[in-house]
Amino acid sequence: PSKSAALHVDLCKATNSTDALQYLLQFARKPVEAESVEGVVRILLEHYYKETDTSVRLKIASLLGLLSKTQGFRPDCIVDDIINTLCNEKSHQVLAQLLDTLLVVGTELPDSPAVRQRLVQVSCKHLSDTYFGVRNKCLQLLGCVGTVDAPLSKDGDGPGSSPGGCRDVQSIISDYFGDQDPRVRTAALKAMACRLLSDDYEQVRSAAVQMVWVLSQLYPESIVPIPSSNEEIRLVDDAFGKISHMVSDGSWMVRVQAAKTLGSMLQVSPHFLEQTLDKKLMSDLRRKRTAHERAKELFASGEFSSGRKWADDAPKEKLDTNTVNLIASGACGAFVHGLEDEMFEVRIAAVEALCQLARSSPTFAEKCLDFLVDMFNDEIEEVRLQSIHVLRQISTHITLREDQLDTVLAVLEDSSRDIREALHELLCYTNVSTKECIQLALLELLKNLNKYPTDRNSVWKCLKFLGSRHPTLVLPLVPELLSTHPYFDTPEPDMDDPAYIAVLVLVFNAAKSCPTMPALFSDHTFRHYAYLRDSLSHLVPPLRLPGRKQVLGLDPVDSGSASGSVESAQLFLQQSLNRISTIQNLEAPGAQDLLNFTIRDVQRLGHLQTQLSGAADFCATYLRCQLLLMKALQEKLWNMAVPLCLKQNVTATAAARQILEETYKLEFLYGGLENRQIATIHHVRLQAKALQLILSARTRQGLDPLISSCEKFLQEIEAFQRSFLTELPHLHDSFVDKLLELKPRISACSSVELVKILQTTLRQSGLLQLRLPEQIHRATATIIEPTGESDNPLRFTSGLVVALDIDATLEHVQDPQNTVKVQVLYPDGQSHVIHPKPGDFRKPGADRHRLITQVYLSHTAWTEPSQIEVRLLLSYSSASSSLSSSKHLGWSDSSDGLQSPEAVVEGTIPFSKPVKVFIMPKPARR
Amino acid sequence: MPEIKVTPLGAGQDVGRSCILVSIGGKNIMLDCGMHMGYNDDRRFPDFSYITQNGRLTEFLDCVIISHFHLDHCGALPYMSEMVGYDGPIYMTHPTKAICPILLEDFRKITVDKKGETNFFTSQMIKDCMKKVIPLNLHQTVQVDDELEIKAYYAGHVLGAAMVHIKVGSESVVYTGDYNMTPDRHLGAAWIDKCRPDILISESTYATTIRDSKRCRERDFLKKVHESIERGGKVLIPVFALGRAQELCILLETFWERMNLKAPIYFSTGLTEKANHYYKLFITWTNQKIRKTFVQRNMFEFKHIKAFDRSYADNPGPMVVFATPGMLHAGQSLQIFKKWAGNEKNMVIMPGYCVQGTIGHKILNGQRKLEMEGRATLDVKLQVEYMSFSAHADAKGIMQLIRMAEPRNMLLVHGEAVKMEFLKGKIEQEFSINCYMPANGETTTVTTNPSVPVDISLNLLKREMALGGPLPDPKKPRTMHGTLIMKENSLKLVSSEQALKELGLNEHQLRFTCRVQLQDPHSDPDTLHRIYTHLKSVLKGYTIQHLPDGTVMVESIVIKVSSSAEDPNTKVLLLSWSYQDEDLGSFLSNLLKKGLPSGLC
């Protein structure tokens, strides 16, 4: 009420319209409570009636709309008022705005039929307005409030005033499909659908496509008649046909949209779906077979590699001219057109649509295969890549024929690494039908390996899957592959040859599920197996070989037992953690041992159970922090005079620093943490800081630095309390809990006292139990390239630079573009941190990234070659974390003035094994 | 009724020497001016005597439009403009203007210098002819004169090919030239907006063909070349210098790039180099990919394709050579073919059609022993492949274009009669529009129903609006009062007052008077009063006044009463009304003729 009064006063004060407008604008910025809305509305309306200036009326009308949106306010009481004003209003703009307000009201009151009826009447009345904006809004309103099934009893002074007087909303709106203004037409379509798919304006067509789609999704099963004949088809099929037509539209925007839309119409019947790939060929009125069909037939007749003859594609049967349907009605050939489109945007959209449709229909997948394979030859790399990815996604449904495989494999020679790797990925999931296919694939992959040696890992991995997928097809090839001979001993191949390793990877993986295969191996094969099993254990599976010891228990990848034992492992982890919770306080006897053992157990568990390694690692690190803290507190130094225990002091300080580091690792290296875990981590950090404070108080002389660090510590406690307010109940009996109890005291007392309090609380506080979230992933990185095996130094002239190729895979790293850095350590202790370009990161799969980049090295001349270290760093900044945690609590909206008192800590965590590279900067020659 | 007349001088139910005359709205336009490759006599040029028997064509033609640079569309141009005589404007797109003279010169050289023909146009004539050319840009509307305007649309087919929209007043014709609805490696697809021309003149080369996916063909081609190269064989691709050659070059170039191949690709020199230069310049006329990437690298600046030298043919190792001419009937391609024919590792790929009698045709039909001149025979051991790369719209493409442009009539040219017949049937069935396919010299007349635009004064419209009534609906006619002024070729609809003012005329009033005899025994004033009350009861909503001077006014109609001299009971009513109130006046006179009802006081 006070607000409305204030507004009233303001508006009365206003002498001219600009002033009034100013007041209204100011008023609009403030929120209004639900109780006072009605009063405000009354006052606004009052002024509205008095006001002569249209802009002010416009503003009032828009305010009314805003106010009706207020939560808890039922706008039905103002409907009548607005409708009244509507009748008296002359200005078209204000009319449109008022209708907009009604639209808001209508959406707020979805369940009141009386109001809706009135709104429909009003909008029908104003449909005959001359201003397009008004008609526009009317149609919107109609579309919004008019229900499809409720016929209108009365249509007021509506446009045609049909004598029957009983027309439904659709027919009213459809009257306006013929409106002279394209903007009105767009609106008419947004309210309903169809027919304008052949409009002159592309926006209209685009909206029409969307509308048809919406309708087809709403009523997929309703039956519609075909105008020309008396057949009837499902609405979704009809819509599918219509949208397919739009794939050959004149405007590429419409084409893109149509192609995209097709992909989401999954309910369409298979008959229609298959037509989209159909394009009947003819030549001089004779039916011709498509190249695809010919390829298939040639393949079937066994003369695949024969060259094509002149007039080989000569038409065979004569067509009846009446049956040829040139502009195919319905869905015919939509995708054939889409995939051949001029704009690559359309092609990509078509490929994506194919993918979506094929995933839901295996028969369609089979059919669209040929077309997708053709797309591998597109001129734009993006399209090629996309079609390879799509083929991979639908590969579960399909088996490649030899000729198709041949085309697919041809792409292996592509010079783009992304394409090749995508293709390897595809081959991993592909099913092939014959042993020739396997041979072909192997041959091409070896060729690829030969041409691009950097693809080694990718090719091996690909062969691993190929082998394990097709053991029976590999079996007859084994003698040939290993070049064994029934009578003669063949020379032993070179074990370091990547091609030979590739063959072995294929054979061994096939042998895993084919027990008869090892009988075909020669002696050296067994030796090589043993070697590879050790050196490339991720590629070579354990085999049951005659006369070999089975070392089952030590195999982490022994998948048979692994899947079942995940739960038990989880249980074990939980139990270990529970056991820790029995430690009452940090000085309890035996606690250290228990922690030590648990850490050992948990770490081992992580090694055995790959799925739990993240969680296990996390626990172990956390427990190690606790252990360190415990040790630091148990030192005898606390009972001795300061000068006597300098050495212990040093170890304790080191422990504190280490704990701090570990907590940063805990916070930033692991993904999937919840707020509770973060609170726990921060708690440990707080303890470490307390420890640091105590130590510095003991060693350093002078009060001033102490006072400032005490203040800092107090601020940190406050920050902790603020950001983890919701978590505080879980931290019962912990260090922070105790401190907060003593808070009135510690904020008043002197710094020396504070240190004493801290010391006691720290020693008395119990161990905070760690609760694990559902899933923890540790961010890891592996540098694939450089391998660090090379003995040849990289020589370059000092003062100049040399580029070092780096290829690494990153797992579970969020936002690697901003966080991952490359560090280069020179033997003289110099280190460089290089920030790779965002474009160097690729995302081959979920939670997986690949970094392919170059770093530039340079140094002054050395006398002899030496090794540098290259590793990846994960950078973090505590600012980002506190921001995200505050977001969790919903603080972000009132963030002004809330500054993180905790100084922003930035740092890096090395998270990959360092790789050594031999380099040799030579002195420049004169 | 206004008519549009279309007469093909060439390309009517035929392929070659395209030349179509169009008369529209009093303007005469010549579309294309090509020559026929199949003839060496007078038949190779269109028969210009159809236009006029003697003298120059300038006064009979308003403009000439050339759609693209192929000789069957521009080959007769110098002959027409210089030898027959035409000085009017010739329109063509920039690339066509650039490349056309090269081809004409080449054509001239072959005909005159090699075949030794006389009475042919000279280099100077080509130059003079090109001086008359006015270049066009895509989607640019050019006013040829005050009424005739033309606009070019992209047509694909070859670099610079255009479709033209010709418009006089509200009548219009679209001529497609040759076009392609499927994009290829270097050109985009034809596109036109929904211009709803009266006639769409379309080529129909592939009227009865629906083509296979282009990608299949490309893939096949690349695979063949690649396999052959890997075997260490040499690949010969005989091409004509322009058009397809560039497409294949781009195809191979990108493939080499992608697959990191090292084998050399050669292109026989001469004409092609010049042409390539123009392809580099007219990047805006190419497809999306080339347009988007040319900032980094112009796709026509080939990295892997080098100029060919005769001596290279004997170099060892694999190579790919593009050589002219395309049908292996003479020149460099034939020389290379002879050299390589003996080795089965080698391959020849024919990317286009071969005329009967050429070596190309023979080997495509599987002949393995060829007789060369001088009784020598040549064993053909190399592999022979055929790949069709043709850039005409197929039947589906033609239908697609019709759907895009929505013409009222359709006219097919540049195709074989039988095939046209089929397509004609299809078009009539599918779109229910008339479709014509005139033969050469045959005139097709299409009557049009052009809408005549009339300026209407705003005041008049506002007055009409003020009268109320439903909203204007473009689909429904509506009557209104006004005066149509026709002055200096322009039509104006204004209110009559304004018309009078503008034309300086005095307004004349037209009044109708009418006497009605009435049997009424009352006195004159009484009768008048009775009439007044009667009318008052019948005409509700009209202003009826009984004036003191003894008259009744209904709106502007005056009624007076006087007794007849002979019989005082017979009253004579005098009605007078102006022309504007004709309706009401005649109604009143009818009403009063029926007499007054007796019940009146």
Short mmCIF file of N, CA and C in Angstrom, two decimals, chain B residues 233-338:
data_model
loop_
_atom_site.label_atom_id
_atom_site.label_comp_id
_atom_site.label_asym_id
_atom_site.label_seq_id
_atom_site.Cartn_x
_atom_site.Cartn_y
_atom_site.Cartn_z
N GLY B 233 51.34 -46.79 -62.46
CA GLY B 233 50.89 -46.51 -63.82
C GLY B 233 50.70 -45.03 -64.07
N LYS B 234 50.49 -44.70 -65.36
CA LYS B 234 50.26 -43.32 -65.74
C LYS B 234 48.78 -43.17 -66.12
N VAL B 235 48.22 -42.04 -65.76
CA VAL B 235 46.81 -41.83 -66.03
C VAL B 235 46.64 -40.66 -66.99
N LEU B 236 45.91 -40.89 -68.06
CA LEU B 236 45.64 -39.83 -69.03
C LEU B 236 44.17 -39.45 -68.93
N ILE B 237 43.94 -38.16 -68.78
CA ILE B 237 42.55 -37.70 -68.75
C ILE B 237 42.36 -36.68 -69.86
N PRO B 238 41.76 -37.08 -70.96
CA PRO B 238 41.54 -36.12 -72.05
C PRO B 238 40.36 -35.21 -71.69
N VAL B 239 40.58 -33.89 -71.77
CA VAL B 239 39.53 -32.94 -71.39
C VAL B 239 39.47 -31.82 -72.40
N PHE B 240 38.37 -31.10 -72.40
CA PHE B 240 38.33 -29.83 -73.10
C PHE B 240 38.82 -28.78 -72.11
N ALA B 241 39.30 -27.69 -72.64
CA ALA B 241 40.09 -26.79 -71.80
C ALA B 241 39.33 -26.17 -70.64
N LEU B 242 38.04 -25.97 -70.80
CA LEU B 242 37.34 -25.18 -69.80
C LEU B 242 36.18 -25.94 -69.19
N GLY B 243 35.91 -25.61 -67.97
CA GLY B 243 34.74 -26.18 -67.32
C GLY B 243 35.08 -27.44 -66.56
N ARG B 244 34.78 -28.60 -67.16
CA ARG B 244 35.00 -29.87 -66.45
C ARG B 244 36.46 -30.01 -66.03
N ALA B 245 37.36 -29.55 -66.88
CA ALA B 245 38.77 -29.69 -66.58
C ALA B 245 39.09 -29.09 -65.22
N GLN B 246 38.57 -27.91 -64.98
CA GLN B 246 38.84 -27.25 -63.69
C GLN B 246 38.24 -28.04 -62.54
N GLU B 247 37.06 -28.58 -62.76
CA GLU B 247 36.44 -29.36 -61.70
C GLU B 247 37.29 -30.56 -61.34
N LEU B 248 37.75 -31.27 -62.38
CA LEU B 248 38.56 -32.45 -62.14
C LEU B 248 39.89 -32.08 -61.49
N CYS B 249 40.45 -30.95 -61.91
CA CYS B 249 41.70 -30.49 -61.31
C CYS B 249 41.52 -30.28 -59.81
N ILE B 250 40.46 -29.58 -59.47
CA ILE B 250 40.22 -29.32 -58.05
C ILE B 250 40.03 -30.62 -57.31
N LEU B 251 39.30 -31.52 -57.92
CA LEU B 251 39.03 -32.81 -57.30
C LEU B 251 40.34 -33.53 -57.00
N LEU B 252 41.19 -33.61 -58.02
CA LEU B 252 42.45 -34.32 -57.83
C LEU B 252 43.36 -33.57 -56.87
N GLU B 253 43.39 -32.26 -57.02
CA GLU B 253 44.25 -31.44 -56.17
C GLU B 253 43.92 -31.66 -54.69
N THR B 254 42.64 -31.58 -54.36
CA THR B 254 42.27 -31.76 -52.95
C THR B 254 42.54 -33.18 -52.50
N PHE B 255 42.34 -34.12 -53.41
CA PHE B 255 42.59 -35.51 -53.05
C PHE B 255 44.07 -35.73 -52.77
N TRP B 256 44.89 -35.18 -53.62
CA TRP B 256 46.35 -35.29 -53.42
C TRP B 256 46.74 -34.69 -52.07
N GLU B 257 46.14 -33.56 -51.81
CA GLU B 257 46.42 -32.85 -50.56
C GLU B 257 46.02 -33.71 -49.37
N ARG B 258 44.82 -34.24 -49.46
CA ARG B 258 44.28 -35.02 -48.35
C ARG B 258 45.07 -36.28 -48.13
N MET B 259 45.37 -36.96 -49.22
CA MET B 259 46.01 -38.27 -49.10
C MET B 259 47.52 -38.16 -49.11
N ASN B 260 48.01 -36.95 -49.20
CA ASN B 260 49.45 -36.77 -49.12
C ASN B 260 50.17 -37.52 -50.24
N LEU B 261 49.64 -37.45 -51.42
CA LEU B 261 50.26 -38.18 -52.53
C LEU B 261 51.36 -37.33 -53.16
N LYS B 262 52.29 -37.99 -53.80
CA LYS B 262 53.44 -37.26 -54.32
C LYS B 262 53.54 -37.29 -55.84
N ALA B 263 52.84 -38.23 -56.47
CA ALA B 263 52.96 -38.36 -57.92
C ALA B 263 52.57 -37.05 -58.60
N PRO B 264 53.28 -36.67 -59.67
CA PRO B 264 52.99 -35.38 -60.29
C PRO B 264 51.71 -35.40 -61.12
N ILE B 265 51.03 -34.25 -61.16
CA ILE B 265 49.88 -34.07 -62.03
C ILE B 265 50.24 -32.97 -63.03
N TYR B 266 50.02 -33.24 -64.30
CA TYR B 266 50.35 -32.24 -65.31
C TYR B 266 49.11 -31.79 -66.04
N PHE B 267 49.17 -30.60 -66.53
CA PHE B 267 48.07 -30.03 -67.27
C PHE B 267 48.65 -29.47 -68.55
N SER B 268 48.13 -29.89 -69.67
CA SER B 268 48.73 -29.41 -70.91
C SER B 268 48.49 -27.91 -71.04
N THR B 269 49.48 -27.25 -71.55
CA THR B 269 49.49 -25.78 -71.51
C THR B 269 48.62 -25.17 -72.57
N GLY B 270 48.72 -23.88 -72.70
CA GLY B 270 47.97 -23.19 -73.74
C GLY B 270 46.78 -22.48 -73.14
N LEU B 271 45.68 -22.74 -73.79
CA LEU B 271 44.43 -22.12 -73.43
C LEU B 271 44.11 -22.20 -71.94
N THR B 272 44.38 -23.38 -71.39
CA THR B 272 44.01 -23.64 -70.01
C THR B 272 44.63 -22.69 -69.03
N GLU B 273 45.88 -22.34 -69.28
CA GLU B 273 46.54 -21.45 -68.33
C GLU B 273 45.81 -20.13 -68.22
N LYS B 274 45.45 -19.60 -69.40
CA LYS B 274 44.71 -18.35 -69.42
C LYS B 274 43.40 -18.52 -68.66
N ALA B 275 42.73 -19.62 -68.97
CA ALA B 275 41.43 -19.85 -68.35
C ALA B 275 41.57 -19.96 -66.83
N ASN B 276 42.58 -20.72 -66.40
CA ASN B 276 42.80 -20.86 -64.96
C ASN B 276 42.98 -19.51 -64.28
N HIS B 277 43.64 -18.64 -65.01
CA HIS B 277 43.86 -17.30 -64.49
C HIS B 277 42.52 -16.64 -64.16
N TYR B 278 41.56 -16.80 -65.08
CA TYR B 278 40.26 -16.19 -64.84
C TYR B 278 39.50 -16.88 -63.71
N TYR B 279 39.69 -18.17 -63.64
CA TYR B 279 39.04 -18.89 -62.53
C TYR B 279 39.55 -18.34 -61.20
N LYS B 280 40.85 -18.04 -61.16
CA LYS B 280 41.41 -17.48 -59.93
C LYS B 280 40.78 -16.14 -59.60
N LEU B 281 40.51 -15.36 -60.66
CA LEU B 281 39.99 -14.02 -60.42
C LEU B 281 38.54 -14.02 -59.97
N PHE B 282 37.74 -14.89 -60.60
CA PHE B 282 36.31 -14.81 -60.33
C PHE B 282 35.89 -15.77 -59.22
N ILE B 283 36.53 -15.59 -58.08
CA ILE B 283 36.26 -16.46 -56.94
C ILE B 283 34.82 -16.37 -56.48
N THR B 284 34.25 -15.16 -56.61
CA THR B 284 32.88 -15.00 -56.10
C THR B 284 31.88 -15.85 -56.86
N TRP B 285 32.28 -16.33 -58.02
CA TRP B 285 31.34 -17.13 -58.81
C TRP B 285 31.46 -18.62 -58.51
N THR B 286 32.31 -18.98 -57.60
CA THR B 286 32.52 -20.41 -57.33
C THR B 286 31.69 -20.84 -56.13
N ASN B 287 31.94 -22.04 -55.67
CA ASN B 287 31.06 -22.57 -54.62
C ASN B 287 31.53 -22.14 -53.23
N GLN B 288 30.75 -22.55 -52.26
CA GLN B 288 30.96 -22.11 -50.88
C GLN B 288 32.37 -22.39 -50.37
N LYS B 289 32.82 -23.61 -50.61
CA LYS B 289 34.12 -24.01 -50.07
C LYS B 289 35.25 -23.13 -50.62
N ILE B 290 35.26 -22.96 -51.93
CA ILE B 290 36.34 -22.18 -52.54
C ILE B 290 36.25 -20.72 -52.11
N ARG B 291 35.02 -20.23 -52.04
CA ARG B 291 34.84 -18.83 -51.64
C ARG B 291 35.34 -18.60 -50.23
N LYS B 292 35.08 -19.60 -49.36
CA LYS B 292 35.42 -19.39 -47.96
C LYS B 292 36.90 -19.57 -47.69
N THR B 293 37.57 -20.40 -48.49
CA THR B 293 38.95 -20.70 -48.16
C THR B 293 39.94 -19.88 -48.96
N PHE B 294 39.47 -19.07 -49.90
CA PHE B 294 40.45 -18.45 -50.79
C PHE B 294 41.31 -17.42 -50.06
N VAL B 295 40.84 -16.97 -48.88
CA VAL B 295 41.66 -16.02 -48.13
C VAL B 295 42.97 -16.69 -47.71
N GLN B 296 42.86 -17.93 -47.26
CA GLN B 296 44.08 -18.66 -46.93
C GLN B 296 44.80 -19.08 -48.21
N ARG B 297 44.00 -19.62 -49.12
CA ARG B 297 44.63 -20.12 -50.32
C ARG B 297 43.62 -20.21 -51.43
N ASN B 298 43.96 -19.67 -52.56
CA ASN B 298 43.07 -19.76 -53.70
C ASN B 298 43.16 -21.17 -54.26
N MET B 299 42.01 -21.84 -54.29
CA MET B 299 42.01 -23.25 -54.69
C MET B 299 42.51 -23.45 -56.12
N PHE B 300 42.42 -22.39 -56.92
CA PHE B 300 42.87 -22.55 -58.30
C PHE B 300 44.37 -22.33 -58.44
N GLU B 301 45.01 -21.95 -57.34
CA GLU B 301 46.47 -21.93 -57.38
C GLU B 301 46.95 -23.31 -57.01
N PHE B 302 47.04 -24.13 -57.99
CA PHE B 302 47.29 -25.55 -57.72
C PHE B 302 48.69 -25.78 -57.20
N LYS B 303 48.78 -26.61 -56.16
CA LYS B 303 50.09 -26.93 -55.61
C LYS B 303 50.69 -28.12 -56.34
N HIS B 304 49.83 -29.06 -56.66
CA HIS B 304 50.34 -30.32 -57.20
C HIS B 304 50.28 -30.37 -58.72
N ILE B 305 49.51 -29.45 -59.30
CA ILE B 305 49.33 -29.53 -60.74
C ILE B 305 50.28 -28.57 -61.43
N LYS B 306 51.09 -29.15 -62.34
CA LYS B 306 52.09 -28.32 -63.01
C LYS B 306 51.85 -28.34 -64.52
N ALA B 307 52.47 -27.43 -65.18
CA ALA B 307 52.32 -27.37 -66.63
C ALA B 307 53.04 -28.56 -67.27
N PHE B 308 52.47 -29.04 -68.34
CA PHE B 308 53.01 -30.24 -68.97
C PHE B 308 53.97 -29.85 -70.09
N ASP B 309 54.98 -30.67 -70.19
CA ASP B 309 55.88 -30.49 -71.32
C ASP B 309 55.91 -31.82 -72.06
N ARG B 310 56.04 -31.72 -73.38
CA ARG B 310 55.97 -32.92 -74.21
C ARG B 310 56.93 -34.02 -73.73
N SER B 311 58.09 -33.59 -73.25
CA SER B 311 59.11 -34.58 -72.87
C SER B 311 58.71 -35.35 -71.62
N TYR B 312 57.82 -34.81 -70.82
CA TYR B 312 57.46 -35.48 -69.57
C TYR B 312 56.79 -36.83 -69.81
N ALA B 313 56.18 -36.97 -70.98
CA ALA B 313 55.41 -38.18 -71.24
C ALA B 313 56.27 -39.44 -71.13
N ASP B 314 57.57 -39.28 -71.37
CA ASP B 314 58.46 -40.44 -71.30
C ASP B 314 59.09 -40.62 -69.93
N ASN B 315 58.81 -39.72 -69.01
CA ASN B 315 59.40 -39.86 -67.67
C ASN B 315 58.93 -41.15 -67.02
N PRO B 316 59.83 -41.77 -66.27
CA PRO B 316 59.40 -42.98 -65.58
C PRO B 316 58.51 -42.63 -64.39
N GLY B 317 57.87 -43.62 -63.85
CA GLY B 317 57.08 -43.43 -62.64
C GLY B 317 55.67 -42.96 -62.93
N PRO B 318 54.83 -42.99 -61.91
CA PRO B 318 53.42 -42.65 -62.10
C PRO B 318 53.22 -41.16 -62.32
N MET B 319 52.20 -40.83 -63.05
CA MET B 319 51.81 -39.43 -63.21
C MET B 319 50.37 -39.36 -63.73
N VAL B 320 49.78 -38.18 -63.56
CA VAL B 320 48.44 -37.94 -64.11
C VAL B 320 48.56 -36.77 -65.07
N VAL B 321 47.99 -36.93 -66.25
CA VAL B 321 48.08 -35.84 -67.22
C VAL B 321 46.68 -35.48 -67.74
N PHE B 322 46.38 -34.21 -67.65
CA PHE B 322 45.17 -33.70 -68.31
C PHE B 322 45.62 -33.16 -69.65
N ALA B 323 44.99 -33.63 -70.72
CA ALA B 323 45.41 -33.14 -72.03
C ALA B 323 44.20 -32.87 -72.90
N THR B 324 44.32 -31.89 -73.76
CA THR B 324 43.25 -31.56 -74.69
C THR B 324 43.54 -32.22 -76.03
N PRO B 325 42.60 -32.46 -76.88
CA PRO B 325 41.16 -32.30 -76.69
C PRO B 325 40.52 -33.51 -75.99
N GLY B 326 39.24 -33.38 -75.74
CA GLY B 326 38.58 -34.36 -74.89
C GLY B 326 38.20 -35.66 -75.55
N MET B 327 38.17 -35.72 -76.87
CA MET B 327 37.68 -36.95 -77.50
C MET B 327 38.78 -37.76 -78.14
N LEU B 328 40.03 -37.42 -77.83
CA LEU B 328 41.18 -38.14 -78.34
C LEU B 328 41.22 -38.15 -79.86
N HIS B 329 40.69 -37.11 -80.49
CA HIS B 329 40.70 -37.18 -81.95
C HIS B 329 41.91 -36.49 -82.55
N ALA B 330 42.62 -35.69 -81.80
CA ALA B 330 43.79 -35.02 -82.37
C ALA B 330 44.65 -34.50 -81.23
N GLY B 331 45.68 -33.81 -81.57
CA GLY B 331 46.46 -33.03 -80.62
C GLY B 331 47.19 -33.81 -79.57
N GLN B 332 47.45 -33.11 -78.50
CA GLN B 332 48.32 -33.64 -77.46
C GLN B 332 47.77 -34.91 -76.81
N SER B 333 46.47 -34.90 -76.56
CA SER B 333 45.92 -36.06 -75.86
C SER B 333 46.14 -37.33 -76.69
N LEU B 334 46.00 -37.19 -77.99
CA LEU B 334 46.18 -38.37 -78.84
C LEU B 334 47.63 -38.83 -78.84
N GLN B 335 48.55 -37.86 -78.89
CA GLN B 335 49.98 -38.21 -78.87
C GLN B 335 50.33 -39.00 -77.61
N ILE B 336 49.87 -38.48 -76.48
CA ILE B 336 50.18 -39.15 -75.23
C ILE B 336 49.53 -40.53 -75.20
N PHE B 337 48.31 -40.57 -75.71
CA PHE B 337 47.61 -41.85 -75.71
C PHE B 337 48.40 -42.90 -76.47
N LYS B 338 48.93 -42.50 -77.61
CA LYS B 338 49.69 -43.45 -78.42
C LYS B 338 50.90 -43.96 -77.64
#
